[in-house]
């Protein structure tokens, strides 16, 4: 089961028995509650910019988040369904360690990027997007660039490098994506996607689910990155229907939180009864009566309307591109003529070609245990340390003054 789902090339792998996330009850000490409120991008990046590029169908706009003004550029590519915000905590950490610039971009149809043809998620198209964004940012003479990609973004990083879309390429770092295990995981991906909640009653609710399900094991990263994965639905719905729509997908609270929730519900029920019996409180409610439709639907009364959140990207509809992202990836990675770093959550991810290549010294590999698939979110310090050491060893940059490695 783990071999089938551990890659989770599109999101982060589901919870596994016996691991960190085998229980949804992650204790924080007596009486302490975890904070699931969203965190702003500005706490981790210096600037946000919408980069406009020319395309065959018109102009496309790519959202990028940046930090730094000198040194080599770390171009960060996120995994499928995620966004540039998945690199937020990592960016703050790596920027404190080495002299560098960071550019994290929302890929096509992801995050806040707006393109004319969001359905085209082929590896070739997305690799060209990366090259166009680099050209728009830096012109014909871009600074030295190291591409770092996670999962789907790692595959796009390899395709971008081998197609020479970034002529000033210094190096390549791929995080937790390997052709062999990726191809093995494809058959089980639709089942996994169907198992996820379809909607959430709030962004906080989505953050809570991501942490308790084990999708993101670092609560700080979840609080800033989940806003790039979900969006408000176009239409509002009643609070009752919202609760029903997400009920099966949300993991139960800890016992003390559950008891408090039941207590709150009881108080709310009593308050509702009081509202109906005390006309003074009627002024606090807004009622909207829905008309009977021509189809004969019953009228209903809504006490309140509220927005619900759903996934920004319908990953199940991208299935036709999955094989193109990963087929032949190991060979492409090994033939890239730049220094290469492969970071994995487990040594079991290695396929035959990469095992041989690693023995031949064609790339550097490091395993970061006790991480889920979203390695750079779960352990941003470890990933930053590995990348900083790699770049300094290859003389791409230097450690910042005062930083003790």
Tab-separated table of C-alpha atoms in Angstrom:
chain	number	residue	atom	x	y	z
A	1	UNK	CA	0.000	0.000	0.000
A	2	UNK	CA	2.782	2.415	0.900
A	3	UNK	CA	4.582	1.761	-2.373
A	4	UNK	CA	1.403	2.566	-4.260
A	5	UNK	CA	0.647	5.821	-2.513
A	6	UNK	CA	3.877	7.074	-0.978
A	7	UNK	CA	4.795	9.261	-3.908
A	8	UNK	CA	1.433	10.973	-4.237
A	9	UNK	CA	2.793	12.895	-7.160
A	10	UNK	CA	-0.057	15.360	-7.107
A	11	UNK	CA	-0.557	16.215	-3.482
A	12	UNK	CA	1.002	14.759	-0.375
A	13	UNK	CA	0.743	11.139	0.555
A	14	UNK	CA	-2.154	9.952	2.687
A	15	UNK	CA	-1.627	8.844	6.262
A	16	UNK	CA	0.187	5.543	6.759
A	17	UNK	CA	-0.227	3.153	9.633
A	18	UNK	CA	2.550	3.247	12.165
A	19	UNK	CA	3.928	6.604	11.034
A	20	UNK	CA	3.829	10.063	12.554
A	21	UNK	CA	0.353	10.660	11.218
A	22	UNK	CA	-1.068	7.252	12.129
A	23	UNK	CA	-3.203	8.992	14.748
A	24	UNK	CA	-5.082	12.221	14.194
A	25	UNK	CA	-4.606	13.119	17.852
A	26	UNK	CA	-1.311	14.970	17.916
A	27	UNK	CA	-1.041	16.067	21.548
A	28	UNK	CA	0.110	19.594	22.240
A	29	UNK	CA	0.067	19.420	26.036
A	30	UNK	CA	-2.797	19.738	28.544
A	31	UNK	CA	-5.319	22.366	27.583
A	32	UNK	CA	-3.358	23.606	24.567
A	33	UNK	CA	-5.022	23.976	21.202
A	34	UNK	CA	-3.333	24.171	17.876
A	35	UNK	CA	-3.654	27.403	15.940
A	36	UNK	CA	-4.986	26.822	12.416
A	37	UNK	CA	-5.359	30.477	11.427
A	38	UNK	CA	-3.756	31.364	8.051
A	39	UNK	CA	-0.391	33.119	7.872
A	40	UNK	CA	0.407	35.799	5.228
A	41	UNK	CA	2.930	35.273	2.425
A	42	UNK	CA	4.628	38.540	3.434
A	43	UNK	CA	5.932	36.896	6.577
A	44	UNK	CA	8.210	34.707	4.422
A	45	UNK	CA	8.791	36.468	1.084
A	46	UNK	CA	9.866	40.053	0.457
A	47	UNK	CA	7.783	40.746	-2.650
A	48	UNK	CA	4.962	39.351	-4.756
A	49	UNK	CA	4.730	40.001	-8.475
A	50	UNK	CA	2.543	39.048	-11.426
A	51	UNK	CA	4.789	38.318	-14.406
A	52	UNK	CA	3.254	38.780	-17.845
A	53	UNK	CA	4.478	36.630	-20.735
A	54	UNK	CA	3.468	36.438	-24.380
A	55	UNK	CA	1.891	33.210	-25.616
A	56	UNK	CA	0.282	31.961	-28.798
A	57	UNK	CA	-3.195	32.599	-27.407
A	58	UNK	CA	-2.380	35.972	-25.863
A	59	UNK	CA	-0.832	36.999	-22.590
A	60	UNK	CA	-0.419	34.732	-19.586
A	61	UNK	CA	0.187	36.004	-16.061
A	62	UNK	CA	2.292	34.029	-13.587
A	63	UNK	CA	2.325	34.824	-9.874
A	64	UNK	CA	5.804	34.805	-8.317
A	65	UNK	CA	7.071	35.416	-4.792
A	66	UNK	CA	10.620	36.696	-4.334
A	67	UNK	CA	13.299	37.375	-1.750
A	68	UNK	CA	16.845	38.703	-2.066
A	69	UNK	CA	18.645	40.982	-4.502
A	70	UNK	CA	22.019	39.327	-5.113
A	71	UNK	CA	23.569	35.905	-5.455
A	72	UNK	CA	22.370	32.933	-7.519
A	73	UNK	CA	18.643	32.475	-8.033
A	74	UNK	CA	16.833	29.529	-6.493
A	75	UNK	CA	13.873	28.918	-8.808
A	76	UNK	CA	11.298	26.916	-6.864
A	77	UNK	CA	8.653	24.739	-8.578
A	78	UNK	CA	5.850	23.267	-6.469
A	79	UNK	CA	4.026	19.954	-6.722
A	80	UNK	CA	0.687	19.310	-8.397
A	81	UNK	CA	-2.256	20.942	-6.639
A	82	UNK	CA	0.061	23.031	-4.476
A	83	UNK	CA	1.364	26.558	-5.095
A	84	UNK	CA	4.459	28.680	-4.627
A	85	UNK	CA	3.360	29.220	-1.028
A	86	UNK	CA	4.403	25.651	-0.235
A	87	UNK	CA	7.979	27.033	-0.294
A	88	UNK	CA	7.286	29.859	2.173
A	89	UNK	CA	8.878	28.472	5.334
A	90	UNK	CA	11.741	26.910	3.350
A	91	UNK	CA	12.449	30.281	1.717
A	92	UNK	CA	12.803	32.042	5.059
A	93	UNK	CA	15.197	29.332	6.259
A	94	UNK	CA	17.431	29.057	3.160
A	95	UNK	CA	17.629	32.840	2.859
A	96	UNK	CA	19.041	32.985	6.380
A	97	UNK	CA	21.777	30.495	5.494
A	98	UNK	CA	23.308	31.431	2.138
A	99	UNK	CA	23.683	34.411	-0.168
A	100	UNK	CA	20.962	33.882	-2.738
A	101	UNK	CA	17.838	35.136	-4.397
A	102	UNK	CA	14.596	33.147	-4.264
A	103	UNK	CA	11.865	33.040	-6.899
A	104	UNK	CA	8.898	30.760	-6.192
A	105	UNK	CA	6.325	30.638	-8.993
A	106	UNK	CA	2.769	29.397	-9.293
A	107	UNK	CA	2.768	26.965	-12.187
A	108	UNK	CA	0.137	26.932	-14.932
A	109	UNK	CA	-3.435	26.564	-13.612
A	110	UNK	CA	-2.154	26.620	-10.016
A	111	UNK	CA	-2.274	29.234	-7.277
A	112	UNK	CA	-2.980	32.740	-8.573
A	113	UNK	CA	-1.508	32.249	-12.039
A	114	UNK	CA	-3.895	33.148	-14.879
A	115	UNK	CA	-3.341	31.604	-18.306
A	116	UNK	CA	-5.401	31.446	-21.494
A	117	UNK	CA	-5.243	27.664	-21.664
A	118	UNK	CA	-5.247	26.275	-18.090
A	119	UNK	CA	-6.170	22.788	-19.339
A	120	UNK	CA	-2.783	22.243	-20.989
A	121	UNK	CA	-0.609	20.826	-18.227
A	122	UNK	CA	1.775	18.917	-20.460
A	123	UNK	CA	5.391	18.719	-19.347
A	124	UNK	CA	6.517	20.504	-22.510
A	125	UNK	CA	4.133	23.446	-22.015
A	126	UNK	CA	4.935	23.913	-18.336
A	127	UNK	CA	8.688	23.689	-18.982
A	128	UNK	CA	8.343	26.429	-21.609
A	129	UNK	CA	6.373	28.503	-19.066
A	130	UNK	CA	9.313	28.358	-16.676
A	131	UNK	CA	11.694	29.563	-19.370
A	132	UNK	CA	9.382	32.423	-20.333
A	133	UNK	CA	9.025	33.593	-16.741
A	134	UNK	CA	12.812	33.588	-16.322
A	135	UNK	CA	13.180	35.617	-19.523
A	136	UNK	CA	10.489	38.079	-18.439
A	137	UNK	CA	12.203	38.560	-15.081
A	138	UNK	CA	15.817	38.834	-16.249
A	139	UNK	CA	15.909	39.417	-20.000
A	140	UNK	CA	18.489	37.786	-22.260
A	141	UNK	CA	21.204	37.648	-19.589
A	142	UNK	CA	19.719	35.926	-16.540
A	143	UNK	CA	21.824	35.406	-13.412
A	144	UNK	CA	23.011	31.913	-12.447
A	145	UNK	CA	19.945	29.840	-11.616
A	146	UNK	CA	19.440	26.625	-9.693
A	147	UNK	CA	16.078	24.956	-10.254
A	148	UNK	CA	14.510	23.144	-7.311
A	149	UNK	CA	11.329	21.147	-7.837
A	150	UNK	CA	9.084	19.019	-5.677
A	151	UNK	CA	7.045	16.073	-7.026
A	152	UNK	CA	5.352	17.262	-10.253
A	153	UNK	CA	7.480	20.403	-9.998
A	154	UNK	CA	10.570	18.191	-9.817
A	155	UNK	CA	9.562	16.518	-13.066
A	156	UNK	CA	8.986	19.937	-14.686
A	157	UNK	CA	12.385	21.066	-13.372
A	158	UNK	CA	14.057	18.131	-15.157
A	159	UNK	CA	12.165	18.800	-18.396
A	160	UNK	CA	13.060	22.498	-18.178
A	161	UNK	CA	16.738	21.710	-17.654
A	162	UNK	CA	17.050	19.127	-20.425
A	163	UNK	CA	15.257	21.399	-22.919
A	164	UNK	CA	17.695	24.212	-22.065
A	165	UNK	CA	14.910	26.694	-21.312
A	166	UNK	CA	17.174	28.236	-18.644
A	167	UNK	CA	20.571	28.778	-20.320
A	168	UNK	CA	22.187	30.084	-17.115
A	169	UNK	CA	21.393	26.878	-15.227
A	170	UNK	CA	23.795	26.198	-12.358
A	171	UNK	CA	22.349	23.045	-10.867
A	172	UNK	CA	19.255	20.951	-10.336
A	173	UNK	CA	17.571	19.720	-7.153
A	174	UNK	CA	14.667	17.260	-7.298
A	175	UNK	CA	12.636	16.489	-4.185
A	176	UNK	CA	10.871	13.152	-3.664
A	177	UNK	CA	10.027	12.192	-7.222
A	178	UNK	CA	11.435	9.142	-9.000
A	179	UNK	CA	10.187	7.708	-12.276
A	180	UNK	CA	9.785	4.093	-11.194
A	181	UNK	CA	7.742	4.703	-8.064
A	182	UNK	CA	5.834	7.556	-9.709
A	183	UNK	CA	4.649	5.284	-12.504
A	184	UNK	CA	3.700	2.602	-9.968
A	185	UNK	CA	1.603	5.128	-8.060
A	186	UNK	CA	-0.469	6.342	-11.005
A	187	UNK	CA	-3.054	3.565	-10.850
A	188	UNK	CA	-3.979	4.402	-7.268
A	189	UNK	CA	-4.064	8.172	-7.614
A	190	UNK	CA	-7.731	8.524	-8.551
A	191	UNK	CA	-8.781	6.489	-5.515
A	192	UNK	CA	-6.706	8.731	-3.294
A	193	UNK	CA	-8.150	11.898	-4.818
A	194	UNK	CA	-11.686	10.607	-4.314
A	195	UNK	CA	-10.915	9.968	-0.650
A	196	UNK	CA	-10.177	13.640	0.044
A	197	UNK	CA	-12.860	16.067	1.260
A	198	UNK	CA	-14.427	17.964	-1.615
A	199	UNK	CA	-15.105	21.134	0.357
A	200	UNK	CA	-14.187	22.839	3.617
A	201	UNK	CA	-16.273	25.234	5.665
A	202	UNK	CA	-13.327	27.639	6.044
A	203	UNK	CA	-9.656	28.059	5.266
A	204	UNK	CA	-8.906	27.210	8.897
A	205	UNK	CA	-10.842	23.984	8.430
A	206	UNK	CA	-8.712	23.125	5.367
A	207	UNK	CA	-5.509	23.818	7.294
A	208	UNK	CA	-6.728	21.611	10.123
A	209	UNK	CA	-7.473	18.762	7.731
A	210	UNK	CA	-4.071	19.039	6.028
A	211	UNK	CA	-2.276	18.690	9.358
A	212	UNK	CA	-4.429	15.992	10.904
A	213	UNK	CA	-4.484	13.891	7.736
A	214	UNK	CA	-0.697	14.047	7.488
A	215	UNK	CA	-0.658	15.854	4.141
A	216	UNK	CA	1.546	18.533	5.721
A	217	UNK	CA	3.236	17.631	9.004
A	218	UNK	CA	4.529	21.123	9.763
A	219	UNK	CA	1.653	23.221	11.079
A	220	UNK	CA	3.411	26.511	10.321
A	221	UNK	CA	3.873	25.555	6.695
A	222	UNK	CA	0.268	24.366	6.443
A	223	UNK	CA	-0.952	27.711	7.747
A	224	UNK	CA	0.714	29.621	4.921
A	225	UNK	CA	0.565	27.083	2.075
A	226	UNK	CA	-3.015	25.787	2.208
A	227	UNK	CA	-4.300	29.150	1.009
A	228	UNK	CA	-2.645	28.308	-2.299
A	229	UNK	CA	-4.378	24.938	-2.527
A	230	UNK	CA	-7.971	25.938	-1.834
A	231	UNK	CA	-10.239	28.798	-2.866
A	232	UNK	CA	-13.670	30.139	-2.029
A	233	UNK	CA	-16.452	28.533	-4.007
A	234	UNK	CA	-18.193	30.783	-6.518
A	235	UNK	CA	-21.536	30.332	-4.835
A	236	UNK	CA	-22.376	30.590	-1.166
A	237	UNK	CA	-24.492	27.991	0.533
A	238	UNK	CA	-26.224	27.606	3.852
A	239	UNK	CA	-24.208	26.746	6.916
A	240	UNK	CA	-26.223	23.535	7.327
A	241	UNK	CA	-25.370	22.212	3.881
A	242	UNK	CA	-21.747	23.229	4.346
A	243	UNK	CA	-21.437	21.140	7.464
A	244	UNK	CA	-22.950	18.141	5.722
A	245	UNK	CA	-20.688	18.467	2.707
A	246	UNK	CA	-17.497	18.217	4.719
A	247	UNK	CA	-18.629	16.020	7.575
A	248	UNK	CA	-17.075	12.807	6.269
A	249	UNK	CA	-13.762	14.378	5.365
A	250	UNK	CA	-12.827	16.119	8.603
A	251	UNK	CA	-10.974	14.126	11.223
A	252	UNK	CA	-12.403	14.261	14.709
A	253	UNK	CA	-10.966	16.587	17.320
A	254	UNK	CA	-9.147	15.432	20.409
A	255	UNK	CA	-11.488	14.267	23.144
A	256	UNK	CA	-11.301	17.480	25.123
A	257	UNK	CA	-11.915	19.558	22.003
A	258	UNK	CA	-14.781	17.269	20.991
A	259	UNK	CA	-16.415	17.710	24.391
A	260	UNK	CA	-16.104	21.457	24.088
A	261	UNK	CA	-17.591	21.364	20.613
A	262	UNK	CA	-20.589	19.384	21.866
A	263	UNK	CA	-21.003	21.924	24.639
A	264	UNK	CA	-20.896	24.748	22.120
A	265	UNK	CA	-23.473	23.010	19.937
A	266	UNK	CA	-25.745	22.591	22.951
A	267	UNK	CA	-25.450	26.285	23.775
A	268	UNK	CA	-26.097	27.182	20.137
A	269	UNK	CA	-29.209	25.016	20.116
A	270	UNK	CA	-30.473	26.685	23.266
A	271	UNK	CA	-29.743	30.087	21.744
A	272	UNK	CA	-31.719	29.143	18.621
A	273	UNK	CA	-34.687	28.136	20.728
A	274	UNK	CA	-34.493	31.398	22.599
A	275	UNK	CA	-34.441	33.297	19.329
A	276	UNK	CA	-37.641	31.648	18.225
A	277	UNK	CA	-39.354	32.390	21.535
A	278	UNK	CA	-38.030	35.878	22.112
A	279	UNK	CA	-39.034	38.362	19.421
A	280	UNK	CA	-36.429	40.838	20.636
A	281	UNK	CA	-33.700	38.644	19.120
A	282	UNK	CA	-35.323	38.437	15.693
A	283	UNK	CA	-33.517	41.588	14.626
A	284	UNK	CA	-30.237	39.696	14.853
A	285	UNK	CA	-31.158	37.219	12.128
A	286	UNK	CA	-31.429	37.637	8.385
A	287	UNK	CA	-33.867	35.351	6.654
A	288	UNK	CA	-33.952	34.735	2.927
A	289	UNK	CA	-36.751	32.716	1.412
A	290	UNK	CA	-35.893	30.738	-1.692
A	291	UNK	CA	-38.565	30.670	-4.360
A	292	UNK	CA	-40.028	27.404	-5.558
A	293	UNK	CA	-38.310	26.600	-8.848
A	294	UNK	CA	-40.076	25.512	-12.004
A	295	UNK	CA	-38.812	21.995	-11.295
A	296	UNK	CA	-40.949	21.852	-8.193
A	297	UNK	CA	-38.237	22.172	-5.533
A	298	UNK	CA	-39.439	22.891	-2.013
A	299	UNK	CA	-38.961	26.332	-0.541
A	300	UNK	CA	-36.443	26.599	2.269
A	301	UNK	CA	-35.305	29.160	4.780
A	302	UNK	CA	-31.664	30.022	5.262
A	303	UNK	CA	-30.563	31.448	8.548
A	304	UNK	CA	-27.193	32.454	7.233
A	305	UNK	CA	-25.071	32.317	4.102
A	306	UNK	CA	-21.363	31.627	4.237
A	307	UNK	CA	-18.651	30.845	1.716
A	308	UNK	CA	-17.142	27.407	1.509
A	309	UNK	CA	-13.732	26.428	0.180
A	310	UNK	CA	-12.807	23.867	-2.433
A	311	UNK	CA	-9.648	22.767	-4.236
A	312	UNK	CA	-8.167	25.241	-6.706
A	313	UNK	CA	-7.123	22.463	-9.079
A	314	UNK	CA	-9.270	19.474	-10.045
A	315	UNK	CA	-6.385	17.039	-10.080
A	316	UNK	CA	-8.468	14.115	-11.273
A	317	UNK	CA	-8.964	15.921	-14.593
A	318	UNK	CA	-5.207	16.160	-15.193
A	319	UNK	CA	-4.751	12.385	-15.428
A	320	UNK	CA	-3.932	12.386	-19.139
A	321	UNK	CA	-0.730	14.332	-18.379
A	322	UNK	CA	0.563	12.222	-15.503
A	323	UNK	CA	2.483	9.703	-17.582
A	324	UNK	CA	4.064	12.481	-19.658
A	325	UNK	CA	5.439	14.108	-16.525
A	326	UNK	CA	7.240	10.992	-15.326
A	327	UNK	CA	7.912	8.630	-18.238
A	328	UNK	CA	11.666	8.614	-18.927
A	329	UNK	CA	12.320	10.990	-16.032
A	330	UNK	CA	15.247	9.044	-14.541
A	331	UNK	CA	17.167	9.000	-17.821
A	332	UNK	CA	16.534	12.714	-18.354
A	333	UNK	CA	17.674	13.518	-14.839
A	334	UNK	CA	20.894	11.531	-15.237
A	335	UNK	CA	21.761	13.220	-18.550
A	336	UNK	CA	21.377	16.775	-17.226
A	337	UNK	CA	24.921	18.211	-17.552
A	338	UNK	CA	24.829	20.178	-14.283
A	339	UNK	CA	25.463	19.150	-10.657
A	340	UNK	CA	22.395	17.383	-9.329
A	341	UNK	CA	20.901	16.781	-5.890
A	342	UNK	CA	18.126	14.280	-5.158
A	343	UNK	CA	16.323	14.585	-1.817
A	344	UNK	CA	14.057	11.703	-0.807
A	345	UNK	CA	11.773	10.904	2.103
A	346	UNK	CA	12.831	7.247	1.915
A	347	UNK	CA	15.475	5.148	0.174
A	348	UNK	CA	12.733	2.846	-1.132
A	349	UNK	CA	11.893	5.521	-3.711
A	350	UNK	CA	14.984	4.770	-5.807
A	351	UNK	CA	14.363	2.919	-9.071
A	352	UNK	CA	16.928	0.814	-10.951
A	353	UNK	CA	18.321	3.581	-13.184
A	354	UNK	CA	18.820	5.987	-10.295
A	355	UNK	CA	20.310	3.290	-8.091
A	356	UNK	CA	22.964	2.604	-10.747
A	357	UNK	CA	23.468	6.329	-11.364
A	358	UNK	CA	23.921	7.008	-7.681
A	359	UNK	CA	26.523	4.228	-7.412
A	360	UNK	CA	28.354	5.790	-10.370
A	361	UNK	CA	28.402	9.171	-8.642
A	362	UNK	CA	26.278	10.929	-11.258
A	363	UNK	CA	24.352	12.855	-8.627
A	364	UNK	CA	24.296	13.503	-4.913
A	365	UNK	CA	21.507	11.946	-2.892
A	366	UNK	CA	20.280	12.514	0.635
A	367	UNK	CA	17.459	10.751	2.470
A	368	UNK	CA	15.499	12.787	4.991
A	369	UNK	CA	13.629	10.293	7.180
A	370	UNK	CA	10.532	10.987	9.254
A	371	UNK	CA	9.097	13.196	6.516
A	372	UNK	CA	5.995	12.825	4.416
A	373	UNK	CA	5.978	13.443	0.680
A	374	UNK	CA	6.015	17.217	1.201
A	375	UNK	CA	9.604	17.040	2.421
A	376	UNK	CA	10.365	20.754	2.065
A	377	UNK	CA	7.268	21.628	4.100
A	378	UNK	CA	7.654	18.948	6.751
A	379	UNK	CA	11.374	19.594	7.347
A	380	UNK	CA	12.328	22.963	5.817
A	381	UNK	CA	15.469	23.256	7.957
A	382	UNK	CA	16.808	19.871	6.848
A	383	UNK	CA	16.118	20.598	3.191
A	384	UNK	CA	17.702	24.046	3.504
A	385	UNK	CA	20.783	22.567	5.190
A	386	UNK	CA	21.190	19.936	2.468
A	387	UNK	CA	20.754	22.457	-0.334
A	388	UNK	CA	22.995	25.103	1.253
A	389	UNK	CA	25.786	22.578	1.799
A	390	UNK	CA	25.444	21.343	-1.783
A	391	UNK	CA	25.621	24.839	-3.258
A	392	UNK	CA	28.576	25.935	-1.138
A	393	UNK	CA	30.457	22.715	-1.927
A	394	UNK	CA	30.036	23.421	-5.655
A	395	UNK	CA	31.066	27.056	-5.079
A	396	UNK	CA	27.717	28.382	-6.333
A	397	UNK	CA	27.492	30.688	-3.318
A	398	UNK	CA	28.739	31.187	0.239
A	399	UNK	CA	27.260	30.918	3.681
A	400	UNK	CA	26.064	34.201	5.088
A	401	UNK	CA	28.346	35.914	7.527
A	402	UNK	CA	27.600	34.834	11.048
A	403	UNK	CA	25.745	31.656	10.031
A	404	UNK	CA	27.201	28.582	11.734
A	405	UNK	CA	26.691	25.530	9.534
